[in-house]
GROMACS .gro file of C-alpha atoms in nm:
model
  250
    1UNK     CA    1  34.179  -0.139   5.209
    2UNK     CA    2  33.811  -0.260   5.258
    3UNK     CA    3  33.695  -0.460   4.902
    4UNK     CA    4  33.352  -0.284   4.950
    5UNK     CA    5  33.171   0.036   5.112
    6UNK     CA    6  32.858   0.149   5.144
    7UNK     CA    7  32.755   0.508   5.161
    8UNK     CA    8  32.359   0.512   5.343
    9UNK     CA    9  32.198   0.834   5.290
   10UNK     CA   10  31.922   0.995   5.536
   11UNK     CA   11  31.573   0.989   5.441
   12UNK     CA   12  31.338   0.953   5.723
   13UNK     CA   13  31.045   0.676   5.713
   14UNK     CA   14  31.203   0.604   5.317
   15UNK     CA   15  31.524   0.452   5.505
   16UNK     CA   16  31.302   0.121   5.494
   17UNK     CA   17  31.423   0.142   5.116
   18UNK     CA   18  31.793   0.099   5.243
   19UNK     CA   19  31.710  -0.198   5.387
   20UNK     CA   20  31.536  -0.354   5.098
   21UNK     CA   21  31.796  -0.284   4.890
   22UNK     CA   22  32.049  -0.396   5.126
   23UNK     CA   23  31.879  -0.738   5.155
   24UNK     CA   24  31.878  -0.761   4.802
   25UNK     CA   25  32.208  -0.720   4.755
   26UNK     CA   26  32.287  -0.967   5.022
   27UNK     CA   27  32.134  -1.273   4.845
   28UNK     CA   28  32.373  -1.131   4.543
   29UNK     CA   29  32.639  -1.198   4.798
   30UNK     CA   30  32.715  -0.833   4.805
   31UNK     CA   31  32.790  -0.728   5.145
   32UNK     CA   32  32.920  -0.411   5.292
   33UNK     CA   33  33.330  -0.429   5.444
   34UNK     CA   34  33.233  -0.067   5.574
   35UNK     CA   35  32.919   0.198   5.629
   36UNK     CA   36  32.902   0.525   5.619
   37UNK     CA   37  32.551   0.620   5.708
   38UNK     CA   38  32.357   0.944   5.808
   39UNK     CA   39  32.026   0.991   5.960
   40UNK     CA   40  31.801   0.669   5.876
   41UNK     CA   41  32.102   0.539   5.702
   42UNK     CA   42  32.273   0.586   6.007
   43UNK     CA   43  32.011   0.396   6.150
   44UNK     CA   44  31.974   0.097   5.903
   45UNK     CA   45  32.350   0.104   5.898
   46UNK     CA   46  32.455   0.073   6.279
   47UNK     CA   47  32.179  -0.263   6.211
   48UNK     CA   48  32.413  -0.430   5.985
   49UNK     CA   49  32.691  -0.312   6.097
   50UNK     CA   50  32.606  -0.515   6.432
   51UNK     CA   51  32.589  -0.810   6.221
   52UNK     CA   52  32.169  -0.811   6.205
   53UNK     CA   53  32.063  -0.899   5.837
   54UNK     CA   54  31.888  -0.690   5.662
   55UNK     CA   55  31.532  -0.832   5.656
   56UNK     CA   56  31.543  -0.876   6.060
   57UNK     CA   57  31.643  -0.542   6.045
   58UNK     CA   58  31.318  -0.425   5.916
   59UNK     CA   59  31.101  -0.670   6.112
   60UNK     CA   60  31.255  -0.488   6.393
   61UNK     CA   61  31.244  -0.188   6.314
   62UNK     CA   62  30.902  -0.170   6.147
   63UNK     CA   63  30.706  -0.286   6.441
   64UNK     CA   64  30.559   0.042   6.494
   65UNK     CA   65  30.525   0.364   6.364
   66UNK     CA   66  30.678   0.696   6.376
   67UNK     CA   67  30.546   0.805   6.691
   68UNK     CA   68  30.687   0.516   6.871
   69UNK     CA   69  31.042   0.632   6.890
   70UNK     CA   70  30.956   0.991   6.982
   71UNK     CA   71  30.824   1.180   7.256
   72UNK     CA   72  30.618   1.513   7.335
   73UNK     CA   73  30.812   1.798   7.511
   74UNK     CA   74  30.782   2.143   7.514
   75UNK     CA   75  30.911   2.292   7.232
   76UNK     CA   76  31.242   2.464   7.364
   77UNK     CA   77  31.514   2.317   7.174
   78UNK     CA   78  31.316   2.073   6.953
   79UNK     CA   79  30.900   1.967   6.909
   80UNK     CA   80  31.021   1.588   6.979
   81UNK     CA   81  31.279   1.375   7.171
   82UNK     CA   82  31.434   1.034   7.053
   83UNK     CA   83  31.374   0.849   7.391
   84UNK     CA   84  31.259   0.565   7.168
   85UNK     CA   85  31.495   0.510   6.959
   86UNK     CA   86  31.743   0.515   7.246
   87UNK     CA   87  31.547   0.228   7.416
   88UNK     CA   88  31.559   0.059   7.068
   89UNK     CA   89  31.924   0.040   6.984
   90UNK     CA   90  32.012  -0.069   7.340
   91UNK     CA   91  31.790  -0.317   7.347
   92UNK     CA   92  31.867  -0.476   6.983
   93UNK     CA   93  32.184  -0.324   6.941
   94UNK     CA   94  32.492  -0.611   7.157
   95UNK     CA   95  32.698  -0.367   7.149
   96UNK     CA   96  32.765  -0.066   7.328
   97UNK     CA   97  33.021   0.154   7.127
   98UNK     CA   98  33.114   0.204   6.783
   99UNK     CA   99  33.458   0.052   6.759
  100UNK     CA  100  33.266  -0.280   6.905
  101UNK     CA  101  33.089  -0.299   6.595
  102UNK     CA  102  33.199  -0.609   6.384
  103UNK     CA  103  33.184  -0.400   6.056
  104UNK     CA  104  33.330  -0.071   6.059
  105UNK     CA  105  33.093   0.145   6.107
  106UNK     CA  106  33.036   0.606   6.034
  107UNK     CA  107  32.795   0.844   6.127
  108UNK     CA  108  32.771   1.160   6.024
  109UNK     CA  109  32.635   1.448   6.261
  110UNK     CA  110  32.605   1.809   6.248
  111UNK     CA  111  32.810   1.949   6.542
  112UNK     CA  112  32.588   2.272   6.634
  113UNK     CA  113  32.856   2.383   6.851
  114UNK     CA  114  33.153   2.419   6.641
  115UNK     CA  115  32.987   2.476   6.282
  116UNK     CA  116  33.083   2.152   6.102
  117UNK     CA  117  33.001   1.826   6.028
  118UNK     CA  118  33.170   1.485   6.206
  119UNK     CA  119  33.205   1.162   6.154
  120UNK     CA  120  33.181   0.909   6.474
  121UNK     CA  121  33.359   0.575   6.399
  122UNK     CA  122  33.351   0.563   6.815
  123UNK     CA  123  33.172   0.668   7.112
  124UNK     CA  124  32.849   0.540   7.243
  125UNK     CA  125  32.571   0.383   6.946
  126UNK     CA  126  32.263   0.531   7.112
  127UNK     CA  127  32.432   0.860   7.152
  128UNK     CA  128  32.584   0.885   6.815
  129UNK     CA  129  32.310   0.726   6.613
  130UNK     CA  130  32.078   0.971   6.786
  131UNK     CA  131  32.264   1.264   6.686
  132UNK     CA  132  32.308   1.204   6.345
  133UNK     CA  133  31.923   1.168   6.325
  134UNK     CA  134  31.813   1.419   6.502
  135UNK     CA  135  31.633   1.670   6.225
  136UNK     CA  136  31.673   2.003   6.346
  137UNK     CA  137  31.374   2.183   6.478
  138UNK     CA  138  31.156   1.881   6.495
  139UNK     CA  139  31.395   1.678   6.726
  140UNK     CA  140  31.607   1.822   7.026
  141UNK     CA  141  31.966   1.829   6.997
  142UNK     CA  142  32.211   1.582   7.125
  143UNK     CA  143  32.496   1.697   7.360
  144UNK     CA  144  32.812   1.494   7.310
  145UNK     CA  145  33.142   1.567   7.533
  146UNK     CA  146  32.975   1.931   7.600
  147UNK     CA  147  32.880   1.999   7.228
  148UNK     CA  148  32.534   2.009   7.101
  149UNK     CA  149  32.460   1.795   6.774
  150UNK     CA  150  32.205   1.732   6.497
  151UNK     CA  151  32.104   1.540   6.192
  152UNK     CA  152  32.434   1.517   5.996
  153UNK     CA  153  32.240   1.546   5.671
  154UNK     CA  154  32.236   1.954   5.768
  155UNK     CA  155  32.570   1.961   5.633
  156UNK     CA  156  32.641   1.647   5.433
  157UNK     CA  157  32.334   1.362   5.342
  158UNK     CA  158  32.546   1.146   5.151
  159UNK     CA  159  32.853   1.119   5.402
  160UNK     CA  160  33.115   0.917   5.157
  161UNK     CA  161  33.413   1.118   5.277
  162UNK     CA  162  33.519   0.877   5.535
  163UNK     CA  163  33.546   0.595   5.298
  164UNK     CA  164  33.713   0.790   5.057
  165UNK     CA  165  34.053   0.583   5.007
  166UNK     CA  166  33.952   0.301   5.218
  167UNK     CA  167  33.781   0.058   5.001
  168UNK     CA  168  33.776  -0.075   4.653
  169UNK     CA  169  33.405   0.025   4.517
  170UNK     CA  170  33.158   0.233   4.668
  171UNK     CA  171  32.802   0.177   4.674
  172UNK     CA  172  32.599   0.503   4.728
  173UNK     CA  173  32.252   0.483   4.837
  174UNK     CA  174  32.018   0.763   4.839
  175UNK     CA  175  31.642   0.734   4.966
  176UNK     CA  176  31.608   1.133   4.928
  177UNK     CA  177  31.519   1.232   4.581
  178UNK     CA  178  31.357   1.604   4.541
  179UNK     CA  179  31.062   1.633   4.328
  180UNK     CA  180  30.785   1.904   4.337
  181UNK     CA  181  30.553   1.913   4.629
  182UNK     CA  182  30.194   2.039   4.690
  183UNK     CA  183  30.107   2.333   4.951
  184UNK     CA  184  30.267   2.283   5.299
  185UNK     CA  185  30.017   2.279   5.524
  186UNK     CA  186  30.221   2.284   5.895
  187UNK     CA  187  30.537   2.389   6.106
  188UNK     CA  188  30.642   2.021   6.111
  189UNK     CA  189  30.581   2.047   5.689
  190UNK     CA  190  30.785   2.359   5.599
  191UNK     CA  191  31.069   2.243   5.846
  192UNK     CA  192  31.093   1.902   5.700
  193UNK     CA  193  31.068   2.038   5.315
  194UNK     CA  194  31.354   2.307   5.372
  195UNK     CA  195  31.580   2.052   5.568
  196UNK     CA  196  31.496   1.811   5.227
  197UNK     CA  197  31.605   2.081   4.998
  198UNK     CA  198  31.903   2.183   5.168
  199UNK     CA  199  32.039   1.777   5.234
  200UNK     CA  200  32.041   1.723   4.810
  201UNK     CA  201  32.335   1.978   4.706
  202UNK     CA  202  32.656   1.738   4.663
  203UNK     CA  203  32.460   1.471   4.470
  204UNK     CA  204  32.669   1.509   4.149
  205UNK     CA  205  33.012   1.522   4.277
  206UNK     CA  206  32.881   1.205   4.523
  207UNK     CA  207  32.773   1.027   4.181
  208UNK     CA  208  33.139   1.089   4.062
  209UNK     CA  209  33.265   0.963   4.347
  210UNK     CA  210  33.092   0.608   4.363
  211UNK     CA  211  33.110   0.281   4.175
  212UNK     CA  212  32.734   0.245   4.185
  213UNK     CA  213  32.479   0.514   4.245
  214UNK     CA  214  32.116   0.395   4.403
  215UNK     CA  215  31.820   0.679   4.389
  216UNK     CA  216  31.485   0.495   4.375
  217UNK     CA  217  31.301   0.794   4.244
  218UNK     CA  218  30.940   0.695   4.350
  219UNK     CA  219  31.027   0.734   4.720
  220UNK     CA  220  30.960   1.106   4.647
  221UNK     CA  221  30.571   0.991   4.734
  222UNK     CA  222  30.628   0.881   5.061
  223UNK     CA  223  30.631   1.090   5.376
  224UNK     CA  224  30.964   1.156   5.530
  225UNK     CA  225  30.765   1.141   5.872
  226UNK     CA  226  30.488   0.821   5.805
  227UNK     CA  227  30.658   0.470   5.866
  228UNK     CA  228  30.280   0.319   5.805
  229UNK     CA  229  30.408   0.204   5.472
  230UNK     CA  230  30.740   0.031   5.591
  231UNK     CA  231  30.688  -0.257   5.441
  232UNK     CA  232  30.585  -0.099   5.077
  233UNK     CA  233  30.891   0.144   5.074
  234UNK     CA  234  31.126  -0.194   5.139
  235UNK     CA  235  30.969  -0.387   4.864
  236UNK     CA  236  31.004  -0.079   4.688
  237UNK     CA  237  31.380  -0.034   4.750
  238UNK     CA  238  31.431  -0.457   4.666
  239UNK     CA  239  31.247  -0.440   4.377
  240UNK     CA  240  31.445  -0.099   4.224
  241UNK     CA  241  31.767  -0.297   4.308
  242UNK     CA  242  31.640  -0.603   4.116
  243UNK     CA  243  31.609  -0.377   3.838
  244UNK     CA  244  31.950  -0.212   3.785
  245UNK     CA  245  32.266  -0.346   3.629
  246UNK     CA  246  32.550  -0.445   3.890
  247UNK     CA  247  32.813  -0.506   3.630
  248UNK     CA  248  33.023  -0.196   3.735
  249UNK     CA  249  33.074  -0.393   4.117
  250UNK     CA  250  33.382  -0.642   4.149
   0.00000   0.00000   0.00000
């Protein structure tokens, strides 16, 4: 039984908000026992999961923009590959599987293949992390032991089923609020609005579920796909978790 979990939802460039929140929380002395994380949370999670604090996390992982992590193909399976972020995790990453990973460590994916979603607590990080964050349509699948899989926020954004049981309190975090948005102007628009749409169903019965329930509500005005304002969206996230009342956690 793990004292504390943490439950990192996907979000695109607005997973710099995890890790201002998470960095937060750490000079609270609140630190996660275990992660479940999808997406960018899968992202920001396999960071601190490695044992890389929070704020390096960023620094790392705000060096460039979007664009840097993908690549141009033609547009068979997916507009975009994750070559990037592959080159990324190995190269910050000390670790080369899951189970390595000095905090236990989740990430949700979408297995195209068989129709449901899965949780990795093993296997290889690149692999794994780049499945669970690879948004359908925009981003080519990943093929794992002969099945193809995608961003596990298709079938489940806020992935707290594998803790379930495991640890004490549960901290949910999600960077994906849905508000109204203007006219979509593009393919890479439309895709990215219905995948937001879709990810948001099981937020109630998550809120049930947790001991504390994070949802900075501005991140709405940041692009899912623009990581020019990294640096706003983590103040944003440490600033939100200033602001709310911890009392619940033990």
């Amino acid at each position: 039984m793990h004292q504390t979990g943490f439950v990192l939802s996907g979000g695109g460039a607005r997973g710099f908000a995890h890790l201002g929140i998470l960095h937060y929380m750490n000079e609270q002395g609140i630190t996660p026992d275990i992660i479940s994380g999808v997406s960018a949370g899968a992202i920001a999670g396999v960071f601190i999961a490695a044992g890389i604090a929070p704020l390096e996390a960023h620094k790392i992982l705000s060096k460039g923009g979007f664009l840097k992590y993908t690549k141009m193909q033609l547009p068979t399976t997916g507009l975009l590959r994750l070559d990037g972020l592959k080159e990324l995790l190995a190269k910050e990453i000390p670790y080369k599987n899951l189970e390595e990973l000095p905090v236990p460590f989740y990430a949700a994916t979408t297995n195209l293949t068989k129709g449901r979603v899965e949780h990795f607590d093993k296997g290889p990080i690149e692999k794994v992390v780049m499945a669970s964050s690879s948004i359908p349509v925009l981003f080519s699948p990943i093929e794992i032991n002969t099945c193809q899989y995608v961003d596990g926020g298709v079938l489940n954004n806020l992935p707290l089923e594998p803790l379930e049981g495991k640890c004490k309190q549960v901290i949910t975090i999600n960077i994906h609020p849905v508000n109204e948005t203007g006219k979509l102007k593009n393919l890479t628009q439309v895709a990215m609005r219905t995948f937001h749409l879709g990810v948001n169903r099981q937020v109630e019965e998550i809120k049930k579920k947790s001991t504390l329930y994070i949802e900075p509500k501005e991140l709405y005005k940041y692009d899912l796909l623009k990581a020019g304002k990294a640096d706003e969206i983590f103040e944003l996230g440490y600033n939100y978790a200033k602001s709310i009342d911890m009392g619940c956690l033990k």
